[in-house]
mmCIF file with all atom_site columns, C-alpha atoms in Angstrom:
data_model
loop_
_atom_site.group_PDB
_atom_site.id
_atom_site.type_symbol
_atom_site.label_atom_id
_atom_site.label_alt_id
_atom_site.label_comp_id
_atom_site.label_asym_id
_atom_site.label_entity_id
_atom_site.label_seq_id
_atom_site.pdbx_PDB_ins_code
_atom_site.Cartn_x
_atom_site.Cartn_y
_atom_site.Cartn_z
_atom_site.occupancy
_atom_site.B_iso_or_equiv
_atom_site.pdbx_formal_charge
_atom_site.auth_seq_id
_atom_site.auth_comp_id
_atom_site.auth_asym_id
_atom_site.auth_atom_id
_atom_site.pdbx_PDB_model_num
ATOM 1   C CA . ARG A 1 1   ? 123.656 23.020 156.944 1.00 72.00 ? 37  ARG A CA 1
ATOM 2   C CA . LYS A 1 2   ? 121.965 26.310 155.306 1.00 80.00 ? 38  LYS A CA 1
ATOM 3   C CA . GLU A 1 3   ? 121.403 26.246 151.745 1.00 87.00 ? 39  GLU A CA 1
ATOM 4   C CA . VAL A 1 4   ? 123.523 29.564 151.587 1.00 92.00 ? 40  VAL A CA 1
ATOM 5   C CA . GLU A 1 5   ? 125.963 30.884 154.082 1.00 93.00 ? 41  GLU A CA 1
ATOM 6   C CA . GLN A 1 6   ? 128.226 33.874 155.046 1.00 94.00 ? 42  GLN A CA 1
ATOM 7   C CA . ASP A 1 7   ? 131.034 34.788 157.339 1.00 93.00 ? 43  ASP A CA 1
ATOM 8   C CA . PRO A 1 8   ? 128.392 36.464 159.973 1.00 92.00 ? 44  PRO A CA 1
ATOM 9   C CA . GLY A 1 9   ? 132.020 39.263 160.529 1.00 93.00 ? 45  GLY A CA 1
ATOM 10  C CA . PRO A 1 10  ? 131.924 41.925 161.346 1.00 95.00 ? 46  PRO A CA 1
ATOM 11  C CA . PHE A 1 11  ? 135.116 43.268 159.154 1.00 96.00 ? 47  PHE A CA 1
ATOM 12  C CA . ASN A 1 12  ? 136.614 46.075 160.678 1.00 97.00 ? 48  ASN A CA 1
ATOM 13  C CA . VAL A 1 13  ? 138.249 48.522 157.404 1.00 97.00 ? 49  VAL A CA 1
ATOM 14  C CA . PRO A 1 14  ? 139.710 51.549 157.293 1.00 97.00 ? 50  PRO A CA 1
ATOM 15  C CA . GLU A 1 15  ? 138.392 54.126 154.633 1.00 98.00 ? 51  GLU A CA 1
ATOM 16  C CA . GLY A 1 16  ? 140.254 53.994 151.637 1.00 98.00 ? 52  GLY A CA 1
ATOM 17  C CA . ALA A 1 17  ? 140.533 49.333 152.161 1.00 97.00 ? 53  ALA A CA 1
ATOM 18  C CA . THR A 1 18  ? 139.296 47.023 149.932 1.00 98.00 ? 54  THR A CA 1
ATOM 19  C CA . VAL A 1 19  ? 137.594 43.928 151.468 1.00 97.00 ? 55  VAL A CA 1
ATOM 20  C CA . ALA A 1 20  ? 136.189 40.967 150.344 1.00 96.00 ? 56  ALA A CA 1
ATOM 21  C CA . PHE A 1 21  ? 133.112 38.807 150.849 1.00 93.00 ? 57  PHE A CA 1
ATOM 22  C CA . ASN A 1 22  ? 132.294 35.289 150.208 1.00 93.00 ? 58  ASN A CA 1
ATOM 23  C CA . CYS A 1 23  ? 129.023 33.100 150.015 1.00 95.00 ? 59  CYS A CA 1
ATOM 24  C CA . THR A 1 24  ? 128.574 29.560 149.970 1.00 95.00 ? 60  THR A CA 1
ATOM 25  C CA . TYR A 1 25  ? 125.530 28.171 148.399 1.00 93.00 ? 61  TYR A CA 1
ATOM 26  C CA . SER A 1 26  ? 124.325 23.977 149.183 1.00 90.00 ? 62  SER A CA 1
ATOM 27  C CA . ASN A 1 27  ? 121.504 23.861 146.099 1.00 85.00 ? 63  ASN A CA 1
ATOM 28  C CA . SER A 1 28  ? 123.105 23.381 142.534 1.00 85.00 ? 64  SER A CA 1
ATOM 29  C CA . ALA A 1 29  ? 119.822 23.653 141.074 1.00 84.00 ? 65  ALA A CA 1
ATOM 30  C CA . SER A 1 30  ? 119.924 27.592 142.344 1.00 84.00 ? 66  SER A CA 1
ATOM 31  C CA . GLN A 1 31  ? 119.497 29.571 138.763 1.00 78.00 ? 67  GLN A CA 1
ATOM 32  C CA . SER A 1 32  ? 120.614 33.021 140.372 1.00 86.00 ? 68  SER A CA 1
ATOM 33  C CA . PHE A 1 33  ? 122.434 34.915 142.222 1.00 91.00 ? 69  PHE A CA 1
ATOM 34  C CA . PHE A 1 34  ? 122.637 38.198 144.069 1.00 92.00 ? 70  PHE A CA 1
ATOM 35  C CA . TRP A 1 35  ? 124.032 40.762 146.912 1.00 95.00 ? 71  TRP A CA 1
ATOM 36  C CA . TYR A 1 36  ? 121.790 42.993 148.788 1.00 95.00 ? 72  TYR A CA 1
ATOM 37  C CA . ARG A 1 37  ? 122.791 45.682 151.200 1.00 96.00 ? 73  ARG A CA 1
ATOM 38  C CA . GLN A 1 38  ? 120.431 45.955 154.328 1.00 95.00 ? 74  GLN A CA 1
ATOM 39  C CA . ASP A 1 39  ? 121.558 49.382 157.199 1.00 95.00 ? 75  ASP A CA 1
ATOM 40  C CA . CYS A 1 40  ? 120.437 49.154 160.606 1.00 91.00 ? 76  CYS A CA 1
ATOM 41  C CA . ARG A 1 41  ? 116.921 48.549 161.211 1.00 88.00 ? 77  ARG A CA 1
ATOM 42  C CA . LYS A 1 42  ? 115.559 49.075 157.577 1.00 92.00 ? 78  LYS A CA 1
ATOM 43  C CA . GLU A 1 43  ? 114.906 46.771 154.426 1.00 93.00 ? 79  GLU A CA 1
ATOM 44  C CA . PRO A 1 44  ? 117.253 45.221 152.285 1.00 94.00 ? 80  PRO A CA 1
ATOM 45  C CA . LYS A 1 45  ? 117.836 46.954 148.809 1.00 94.00 ? 81  LYS A CA 1
ATOM 46  C CA . LEU A 1 46  ? 119.424 45.485 146.204 1.00 92.00 ? 82  LEU A CA 1
ATOM 47  C CA . LEU A 1 47  ? 123.308 46.105 145.594 1.00 95.00 ? 83  LEU A CA 1
ATOM 48  C CA . MET A 1 48  ? 123.947 43.676 142.380 1.00 93.00 ? 84  MET A CA 1
ATOM 49  C CA . SER A 1 49  ? 123.010 40.790 140.436 1.00 89.00 ? 85  SER A CA 1
ATOM 50  C CA . VAL A 1 50  ? 125.713 37.651 139.950 1.00 90.00 ? 86  VAL A CA 1
ATOM 51  C CA . TYR A 1 51  ? 126.182 36.866 136.593 1.00 79.00 ? 87  TYR A CA 1
ATOM 52  C CA . SER A 1 52  ? 128.693 33.515 135.668 1.00 81.00 ? 88  SER A CA 1
ATOM 53  C CA . SER A 1 53  ? 131.265 35.568 133.587 1.00 82.00 ? 89  SER A CA 1
ATOM 54  C CA . GLY A 1 54  ? 131.135 38.116 137.096 1.00 84.00 ? 90  GLY A CA 1
ATOM 55  C CA . ASN A 1 55  ? 130.524 41.915 136.762 1.00 90.00 ? 91  ASN A CA 1
ATOM 56  C CA . GLU A 1 56  ? 131.291 45.071 138.185 1.00 93.00 ? 92  GLU A CA 1
ATOM 57  C CA . ASP A 1 57  ? 129.221 48.221 139.356 1.00 94.00 ? 93  ASP A CA 1
ATOM 58  C CA . GLY A 1 58  ? 131.478 51.058 140.236 1.00 96.00 ? 94  GLY A CA 1
ATOM 59  C CA . ARG A 1 59  ? 133.826 49.965 143.289 1.00 97.00 ? 95  ARG A CA 1
ATOM 60  C CA . PHE A 1 60  ? 131.767 46.737 143.131 1.00 97.00 ? 96  PHE A CA 1
ATOM 61  C CA . THR A 1 61  ? 132.801 43.657 141.517 1.00 96.00 ? 97  THR A CA 1
ATOM 62  C CA . ALA A 1 62  ? 130.879 40.239 141.850 1.00 95.00 ? 98  ALA A CA 1
ATOM 63  C CA . GLN A 1 63  ? 132.022 36.757 141.328 1.00 94.00 ? 99  GLN A CA 1
ATOM 64  C CA . LEU A 1 64  ? 130.176 33.299 140.577 1.00 93.00 ? 100 LEU A CA 1
ATOM 65  C CA . ASN A 1 65  ? 131.824 29.965 140.654 1.00 91.00 ? 101 ASN A CA 1
ATOM 66  C CA . ARG A 1 66  ? 128.868 27.648 139.772 1.00 90.00 ? 102 ARG A CA 1
ATOM 67  C CA . ALA A 1 67  ? 131.388 24.409 140.166 1.00 90.00 ? 103 ALA A CA 1
ATOM 68  C CA . SER A 1 68  ? 132.660 25.809 143.760 1.00 91.00 ? 104 SER A CA 1
ATOM 69  C CA . GLN A 1 69  ? 128.809 26.601 144.592 1.00 92.00 ? 105 GLN A CA 1
ATOM 70  C CA . TYR A 1 70  ? 130.707 30.198 145.861 1.00 91.00 ? 106 TYR A CA 1
ATOM 71  C CA . ILE A 1 71  ? 129.497 33.659 145.286 1.00 94.00 ? 107 ILE A CA 1
ATOM 72  C CA . SER A 1 72  ? 132.234 36.819 146.254 1.00 95.00 ? 108 SER A CA 1
ATOM 73  C CA . LEU A 1 73  ? 131.314 40.680 146.567 1.00 97.00 ? 109 LEU A CA 1
ATOM 74  C CA . LEU A 1 74  ? 134.526 42.271 146.505 1.00 97.00 ? 110 LEU A CA 1
ATOM 75  C CA . ILE A 1 75  ? 134.661 46.529 147.196 1.00 98.00 ? 111 ILE A CA 1
ATOM 76  C CA . ARG A 1 76  ? 137.151 48.568 146.610 1.00 98.00 ? 112 ARG A CA 1
ATOM 77  C CA . ASP A 1 77  ? 138.586 51.714 148.387 1.00 98.00 ? 113 ASP A CA 1
ATOM 78  C CA . SER A 1 78  ? 135.657 51.517 151.106 1.00 98.00 ? 114 SER A CA 1
ATOM 79  C CA . LYS A 1 79  ? 133.501 54.080 151.975 1.00 98.00 ? 115 LYS A CA 1
ATOM 80  C CA . LEU A 1 80  ? 131.786 55.306 155.516 1.00 98.00 ? 116 LEU A CA 1
ATOM 81  C CA . SER A 1 81  ? 129.062 54.942 153.860 1.00 97.00 ? 117 SER A CA 1
ATOM 82  C CA . ASP A 1 82  ? 129.346 51.126 153.058 1.00 98.00 ? 118 ASP A CA 1
ATOM 83  C CA . SER A 1 83  ? 129.079 49.986 156.333 1.00 98.00 ? 119 SER A CA 1
ATOM 84  C CA . ALA A 1 84  ? 126.066 47.724 156.105 1.00 97.00 ? 120 ALA A CA 1
ATOM 85  C CA . THR A 1 85  ? 125.121 43.880 156.386 1.00 96.00 ? 121 THR A CA 1
ATOM 86  C CA . TYR A 1 86  ? 125.626 42.549 153.044 1.00 97.00 ? 122 TYR A CA 1
ATOM 87  C CA . LEU A 1 87  ? 123.124 39.619 152.286 1.00 95.00 ? 123 LEU A CA 1
ATOM 88  C CA . CYS A 1 88  ? 123.915 37.037 149.714 1.00 94.00 ? 124 CYS A CA 1
ATOM 89  C CA . VAL A 1 89  ? 120.593 35.552 147.914 1.00 92.00 ? 125 VAL A CA 1
ATOM 90  C CA . ALA A 1 90  ? 120.395 32.888 145.473 1.00 91.00 ? 126 ALA A CA 1
ATOM 91  C CA . ARG A 1 91  ? 117.233 32.419 143.767 1.00 85.00 ? 127 ARG A CA 1
ATOM 92  C CA . GLY A 1 92  ? 115.701 28.827 144.040 1.00 73.00 ? 128 GLY A CA 1
ATOM 93  C CA . GLU A 1 93  ? 115.105 25.884 140.883 1.00 66.00 ? 129 GLU A CA 1
ATOM 94  C CA . TYR A 1 94  ? 111.654 27.237 140.585 1.00 65.00 ? 130 TYR A CA 1
ATOM 95  C CA . GLY A 1 95  ? 112.286 31.429 140.896 1.00 64.00 ? 131 GLY A CA 1
ATOM 96  C CA . ASN A 1 96  ? 109.669 31.575 143.382 1.00 66.00 ? 132 ASN A CA 1
ATOM 97  C CA . LYS A 1 97  ? 111.504 32.015 146.461 1.00 76.00 ? 133 LYS A CA 1
ATOM 98  C CA . LEU A 1 98  ? 114.911 33.607 147.389 1.00 84.00 ? 134 LEU A CA 1
ATOM 99  C CA . VAL A 1 99  ? 116.853 31.929 149.925 1.00 88.00 ? 135 VAL A CA 1
ATOM 100 C CA . PHE A 1 100 ? 118.877 34.579 152.024 1.00 90.00 ? 136 PHE A CA 1
ATOM 101 C CA . GLY A 1 101 ? 122.467 34.359 153.993 1.00 92.00 ? 137 GLY A CA 1
ATOM 102 C CA . ALA A 1 102 ? 122.276 35.428 157.291 1.00 91.00 ? 138 ALA A CA 1
ATOM 103 C CA . GLY A 1 103 ? 124.805 38.555 156.126 1.00 94.00 ? 139 GLY A CA 1
ATOM 104 C CA . THR A 1 104 ? 128.220 39.673 156.746 1.00 96.00 ? 140 THR A CA 1
ATOM 105 C CA . ILE A 1 105 ? 128.119 42.971 158.897 1.00 96.00 ? 141 ILE A CA 1
ATOM 106 C CA . LEU A 1 106 ? 130.684 45.596 156.999 1.00 97.00 ? 142 LEU A CA 1
ATOM 107 C CA . ARG A 1 107 ? 131.946 48.686 159.085 1.00 97.00 ? 143 ARG A CA 1
ATOM 108 C CA . VAL A 1 108 ? 133.949 51.014 157.376 1.00 98.00 ? 144 VAL A CA 1
ATOM 109 C CA . LYS A 1 109 ? 136.034 53.130 160.439 1.00 97.00 ? 145 LYS A CA 1
ATOM 110 C CA . SER A 1 110 ? 137.542 56.737 159.501 1.00 94.00 ? 146 SER A CA 1
ATOM 111 C CA . GLY B 2 1   ? 106.822 56.872 143.621 1.00 58.00 ? 52  GLY B CA 1
ATOM 112 C CA . ALA B 2 2   ? 105.371 54.941 146.122 1.00 82.00 ? 53  ALA B CA 1
ATOM 113 C CA . GLY B 2 3   ? 107.629 52.394 147.437 1.00 93.00 ? 54  GLY B CA 1
ATOM 114 C CA . VAL B 2 4   ? 106.151 48.801 149.382 1.00 96.00 ? 55  VAL B CA 1
ATOM 115 C CA . SER B 2 5   ? 104.427 50.223 152.941 1.00 96.00 ? 56  SER B CA 1
ATOM 116 C CA . GLN B 2 6   ? 103.346 48.295 155.696 1.00 97.00 ? 57  GLN B CA 1
ATOM 117 C CA . SER B 2 7   ? 101.811 48.511 158.365 1.00 97.00 ? 58  SER B CA 1
ATOM 118 C CA . PRO B 2 8   ? 101.853 48.740 161.582 1.00 97.00 ? 59  PRO B CA 1
ATOM 119 C CA . SER B 2 9   ? 105.509 49.444 161.455 1.00 96.00 ? 60  SER B CA 1
ATOM 120 C CA . ASN B 2 10  ? 105.381 47.764 165.176 1.00 97.00 ? 61  ASN B CA 1
ATOM 121 C CA . LYS B 2 11  ? 103.051 45.488 167.176 1.00 97.00 ? 62  LYS B CA 1
ATOM 122 C CA . VAL B 2 12  ? 103.208 44.533 170.397 1.00 98.00 ? 63  VAL B CA 1
ATOM 123 C CA . THR B 2 13  ? 100.686 41.424 171.096 1.00 97.00 ? 64  THR B CA 1
ATOM 124 C CA . GLU B 2 14  ? 100.266 39.346 173.893 1.00 97.00 ? 65  GLU B CA 1
ATOM 125 C CA . LYS B 2 15  ? 100.787 35.567 173.314 1.00 97.00 ? 66  LYS B CA 1
ATOM 126 C CA . GLY B 2 16  ? 97.387  33.657 171.878 1.00 97.00 ? 67  GLY B CA 1
ATOM 127 C CA . LYS B 2 17  ? 96.380  37.189 170.338 1.00 98.00 ? 68  LYS B CA 1
ATOM 128 C CA . ASP B 2 18  ? 96.237  36.632 166.643 1.00 98.00 ? 69  ASP B CA 1
ATOM 129 C CA . VAL B 2 19  ? 97.425  40.035 164.723 1.00 98.00 ? 70  VAL B CA 1
ATOM 130 C CA . GLU B 2 20  ? 96.811  41.529 161.182 1.00 98.00 ? 71  GLU B CA 1
ATOM 131 C CA . LEU B 2 21  ? 99.670  42.725 159.312 1.00 98.00 ? 72  LEU B CA 1
ATOM 132 C CA . ARG B 2 22  ? 99.505  44.806 155.976 1.00 98.00 ? 73  ARG B CA 1
ATOM 133 C CA . CYS B 2 23  ? 101.136 45.268 152.864 1.00 97.00 ? 74  CYS B CA 1
ATOM 134 C CA . ASP B 2 24  ? 100.485 47.365 150.306 1.00 96.00 ? 75  ASP B CA 1
ATOM 135 C CA . PRO B 2 25  ? 102.662 46.809 147.275 1.00 95.00 ? 76  PRO B CA 1
ATOM 136 C CA . ILE B 2 26  ? 104.612 49.021 144.676 1.00 94.00 ? 77  ILE B CA 1
ATOM 137 C CA . SER B 2 27  ? 101.087 49.771 142.174 1.00 91.00 ? 78  SER B CA 1
ATOM 138 C CA . GLY B 2 28  ? 101.571 47.662 139.039 1.00 89.00 ? 79  GLY B CA 1
ATOM 139 C CA . HIS B 2 29  ? 103.669 44.878 140.726 1.00 91.00 ? 80  HIS B CA 1
ATOM 140 C CA . THR B 2 30  ? 102.184 41.760 140.172 1.00 89.00 ? 81  THR B CA 1
ATOM 141 C CA . ALA B 2 31  ? 104.355 39.712 142.292 1.00 91.00 ? 82  ALA B CA 1
ATOM 142 C CA . LEU B 2 32  ? 104.360 39.792 146.020 1.00 94.00 ? 83  LEU B CA 1
ATOM 143 C CA . TYR B 2 33  ? 106.652 38.250 148.938 1.00 94.00 ? 84  TYR B CA 1
ATOM 144 C CA . TRP B 2 34  ? 106.166 38.133 152.426 1.00 96.00 ? 85  TRP B CA 1
ATOM 145 C CA . TYR B 2 35  ? 109.288 36.958 154.540 1.00 96.00 ? 86  TYR B CA 1
ATOM 146 C CA . ARG B 2 36  ? 110.149 37.123 158.122 1.00 96.00 ? 87  ARG B CA 1
ATOM 147 C CA . GLN B 2 37  ? 113.449 38.062 159.893 1.00 94.00 ? 88  GLN B CA 1
ATOM 148 C CA . SER B 2 38  ? 114.661 37.337 163.288 1.00 90.00 ? 89  SER B CA 1
ATOM 149 C CA . LEU B 2 39  ? 117.390 38.751 164.812 1.00 82.00 ? 90  LEU B CA 1
ATOM 150 C CA . GLY B 2 40  ? 120.711 37.983 163.215 1.00 73.00 ? 91  GLY B CA 1
ATOM 151 C CA . GLN B 2 41  ? 119.003 35.696 160.976 1.00 78.00 ? 92  GLN B CA 1
ATOM 152 C CA . GLY B 2 42  ? 118.313 35.597 157.262 1.00 81.00 ? 93  GLY B CA 1
ATOM 153 C CA . LEU B 2 43  ? 115.326 36.741 156.063 1.00 89.00 ? 94  LEU B CA 1
ATOM 154 C CA . GLU B 2 44  ? 113.338 33.345 155.641 1.00 91.00 ? 95  GLU B CA 1
ATOM 155 C CA . PHE B 2 45  ? 110.649 32.851 153.093 1.00 91.00 ? 96  PHE B CA 1
ATOM 156 C CA . LEU B 2 46  ? 106.888 32.379 154.102 1.00 95.00 ? 97  LEU B CA 1
ATOM 157 C CA . ILE B 2 47  ? 104.785 32.889 150.970 1.00 94.00 ? 98  ILE B CA 1
ATOM 158 C CA . TYR B 2 48  ? 104.335 34.171 147.800 1.00 92.00 ? 99  TYR B CA 1
ATOM 159 C CA . PHE B 2 49  ? 101.144 35.580 145.570 1.00 92.00 ? 100 PHE B CA 1
ATOM 160 C CA . GLN B 2 50  ? 101.661 35.887 141.307 1.00 89.00 ? 101 GLN B CA 1
ATOM 161 C CA . GLY B 2 51  ? 99.120  37.543 139.926 1.00 84.00 ? 102 GLY B CA 1
ATOM 162 C CA . ASN B 2 52  ? 95.328  34.958 140.106 1.00 82.00 ? 103 ASN B CA 1
ATOM 163 C CA . SER B 2 53  ? 97.388  32.064 140.477 1.00 86.00 ? 104 SER B CA 1
ATOM 164 C CA . ALA B 2 54  ? 97.787  29.853 143.719 1.00 88.00 ? 105 ALA B CA 1
ATOM 165 C CA . PRO B 2 55  ? 100.129 31.386 145.956 1.00 90.00 ? 106 PRO B CA 1
ATOM 166 C CA . ASP B 2 56  ? 103.180 29.718 147.272 1.00 90.00 ? 107 ASP B CA 1
ATOM 167 C CA . LYS B 2 57  ? 102.616 28.737 150.861 1.00 92.00 ? 108 LYS B CA 1
ATOM 168 C CA . SER B 2 58  ? 105.818 26.636 151.203 1.00 90.00 ? 109 SER B CA 1
ATOM 169 C CA . GLY B 2 59  ? 107.172 28.530 153.577 1.00 91.00 ? 110 GLY B CA 1
ATOM 170 C CA . LEU B 2 60  ? 104.670 28.973 156.052 1.00 95.00 ? 111 LEU B CA 1
ATOM 171 C CA . PRO B 2 61  ? 106.110 27.840 159.548 1.00 95.00 ? 112 PRO B CA 1
ATOM 172 C CA . SER B 2 62  ? 102.881 26.839 160.646 1.00 95.00 ? 113 SER B CA 1
ATOM 173 C CA . ASP B 2 63  ? 98.710  26.366 160.157 1.00 96.00 ? 114 ASP B CA 1
ATOM 174 C CA . ARG B 2 64  ? 98.493  29.311 162.298 1.00 98.00 ? 115 ARG B CA 1
ATOM 175 C CA . PHE B 2 65  ? 100.009 31.596 159.573 1.00 98.00 ? 116 PHE B CA 1
ATOM 176 C CA . SER B 2 66  ? 97.913  32.191 156.659 1.00 97.00 ? 117 SER B CA 1
ATOM 177 C CA . ALA B 2 67  ? 97.716  35.233 154.241 1.00 96.00 ? 118 ALA B CA 1
ATOM 178 C CA . GLU B 2 68  ? 95.626  36.356 151.433 1.00 95.00 ? 119 GLU B CA 1
ATOM 179 C CA . ARG B 2 69  ? 95.902  39.087 149.138 1.00 94.00 ? 120 ARG B CA 1
ATOM 180 C CA . THR B 2 70  ? 92.696  40.716 147.688 1.00 85.00 ? 121 THR B CA 1
ATOM 181 C CA . GLY B 2 71  ? 91.755  42.237 144.006 1.00 81.00 ? 122 GLY B CA 1
ATOM 182 C CA . GLY B 2 72  ? 95.655  41.102 143.303 1.00 77.00 ? 123 GLY B CA 1
ATOM 183 C CA . SER B 2 73  ? 97.240  44.382 145.502 1.00 90.00 ? 124 SER B CA 1
ATOM 184 C CA . VAL B 2 74  ? 97.104  44.946 149.108 1.00 95.00 ? 125 VAL B CA 1
ATOM 185 C CA . SER B 2 75  ? 97.993  41.527 151.101 1.00 97.00 ? 126 SER B CA 1
ATOM 186 C CA . THR B 2 76  ? 97.145  40.533 154.781 1.00 97.00 ? 127 THR B CA 1
ATOM 187 C CA . LEU B 2 77  ? 99.390  38.468 156.998 1.00 98.00 ? 128 LEU B CA 1
ATOM 188 C CA . THR B 2 78  ? 97.819  37.298 159.434 1.00 98.00 ? 129 THR B CA 1
ATOM 189 C CA . ILE B 2 79  ? 99.166  35.113 162.542 1.00 98.00 ? 130 ILE B CA 1
ATOM 190 C CA . GLN B 2 80  ? 96.218  32.940 165.150 1.00 98.00 ? 131 GLN B CA 1
ATOM 191 C CA . ARG B 2 81  ? 97.420  32.423 168.680 1.00 98.00 ? 132 ARG B CA 1
ATOM 192 C CA . THR B 2 82  ? 100.453 33.919 168.239 1.00 98.00 ? 133 THR B CA 1
ATOM 193 C CA . GLN B 2 83  ? 103.428 32.466 170.254 1.00 97.00 ? 134 GLN B CA 1
ATOM 194 C CA . GLN B 2 84  ? 106.821 33.938 171.085 1.00 96.00 ? 135 GLN B CA 1
ATOM 195 C CA . GLU B 2 85  ? 108.923 32.849 168.791 1.00 95.00 ? 136 GLU B CA 1
ATOM 196 C CA . ASP B 2 86  ? 106.658 34.420 166.016 1.00 97.00 ? 137 ASP B CA 1
ATOM 197 C CA . SER B 2 87  ? 108.670 37.556 167.396 1.00 96.00 ? 138 SER B CA 1
ATOM 198 C CA . ALA B 2 88  ? 110.887 39.048 164.342 1.00 97.00 ? 139 ALA B CA 1
ATOM 199 C CA . VAL B 2 89  ? 110.704 41.731 161.143 1.00 96.00 ? 140 VAL B CA 1
ATOM 200 C CA . TYR B 2 90  ? 107.842 40.872 158.413 1.00 98.00 ? 141 TYR B CA 1
ATOM 201 C CA . LEU B 2 91  ? 109.215 41.806 155.565 1.00 97.00 ? 142 LEU B CA 1
ATOM 202 C CA . CYS B 2 92  ? 106.787 42.391 152.221 1.00 97.00 ? 143 CYS B CA 1
ATOM 203 C CA . ALA B 2 93  ? 108.413 42.446 148.563 1.00 95.00 ? 144 ALA B CA 1
ATOM 204 C CA . SER B 2 94  ? 107.176 43.230 145.689 1.00 93.00 ? 145 SER B CA 1
ATOM 205 C CA . SER B 2 95  ? 108.432 42.748 141.898 1.00 90.00 ? 146 SER B CA 1
ATOM 206 C CA . LEU B 2 96  ? 107.097 43.384 138.886 1.00 86.00 ? 147 LEU B CA 1
ATOM 207 C CA . VAL B 2 97  ? 107.534 39.974 137.220 1.00 74.00 ? 148 VAL B CA 1
ATOM 208 C CA . ARG B 2 98  ? 108.207 36.982 138.896 1.00 66.00 ? 149 ARG B CA 1
ATOM 209 C CA . LEU B 2 99  ? 111.892 37.322 138.066 1.00 67.00 ? 150 LEU B CA 1
ATOM 210 C CA . ASP B 2 100 ? 112.261 41.145 138.578 1.00 72.00 ? 151 ASP B CA 1
ATOM 211 C CA . GLU B 2 101 ? 114.347 42.658 141.645 1.00 83.00 ? 152 GLU B CA 1
ATOM 212 C CA . GLN B 2 102 ? 112.651 42.557 144.280 1.00 89.00 ? 153 GLN B CA 1
ATOM 213 C CA . PHE B 2 103 ? 111.313 45.840 146.282 1.00 93.00 ? 154 PHE B CA 1
ATOM 214 C CA . PHE B 2 104 ? 111.078 45.821 149.955 1.00 95.00 ? 155 PHE B CA 1
ATOM 215 C CA . GLY B 2 105 ? 108.995 47.446 152.419 1.00 96.00 ? 156 GLY B CA 1
ATOM 216 C CA . PRO B 2 106 ? 110.121 48.656 155.853 1.00 96.00 ? 157 PRO B CA 1
ATOM 217 C CA . GLY B 2 107 ? 108.358 45.821 158.074 1.00 96.00 ? 158 GLY B CA 1
ATOM 218 C CA . THR B 2 108 ? 106.675 45.361 160.919 1.00 98.00 ? 159 THR B CA 1
ATOM 219 C CA . ARG B 2 109 ? 108.357 44.562 163.895 1.00 97.00 ? 160 ARG B CA 1
ATOM 220 C CA . LEU B 2 110 ? 105.983 41.922 165.423 1.00 97.00 ? 161 LEU B CA 1
ATOM 221 C CA . THR B 2 111 ? 106.651 41.178 169.756 1.00 97.00 ? 162 THR B CA 1
ATOM 222 C CA . VAL B 2 112 ? 105.028 39.099 170.958 1.00 97.00 ? 163 VAL B CA 1
ATOM 223 C CA . LEU B 2 113 ? 104.968 39.125 174.814 1.00 96.00 ? 164 LEU B CA 1
#
């Protein structure tokens, strides 16, 4: 079983739609979590950190459920520019390395 | 300001040859990481450098892989006797301190024929 698992998608949604991605992690000792965005043939870039209390940044909301070892990302009012691969990331127990999921592909269409 | 840079951007080599990949982190960043990403896969951690501490090499897939970081700045990842399964995008990232946001370079796309 992979340490961080995501639905690969693709999620095809119209502009303006709300879409949610889920991610599960297997290492209960993981300390912190992130969502990175990766555009085609580009490097990953941090989208947002995920806090236990949940956090929101504009149209993006991230949630963490430690009991179920589950992370989510909600995107409201999808834009064409949101089309990308979204990587769920867990920081390991000792903080040295990030464990990446394989990513979820989002395609927003007009 | 300049971000993380990597060179070359693309490298095609023959099986059995050695390759060197270079990473220039953001100036002042003490932590440097190497990852690789195969098609359709997530990023795989390879090695981590933090200041003058001994590197965390726990992600290196075999002894054909090695990396060094000179002067606490530039890093070189070396793959000896390349194999076709080494074909991937090799990404370097740096962060200001150990637990800070990681900034990625554009990667080196390695193709082993």
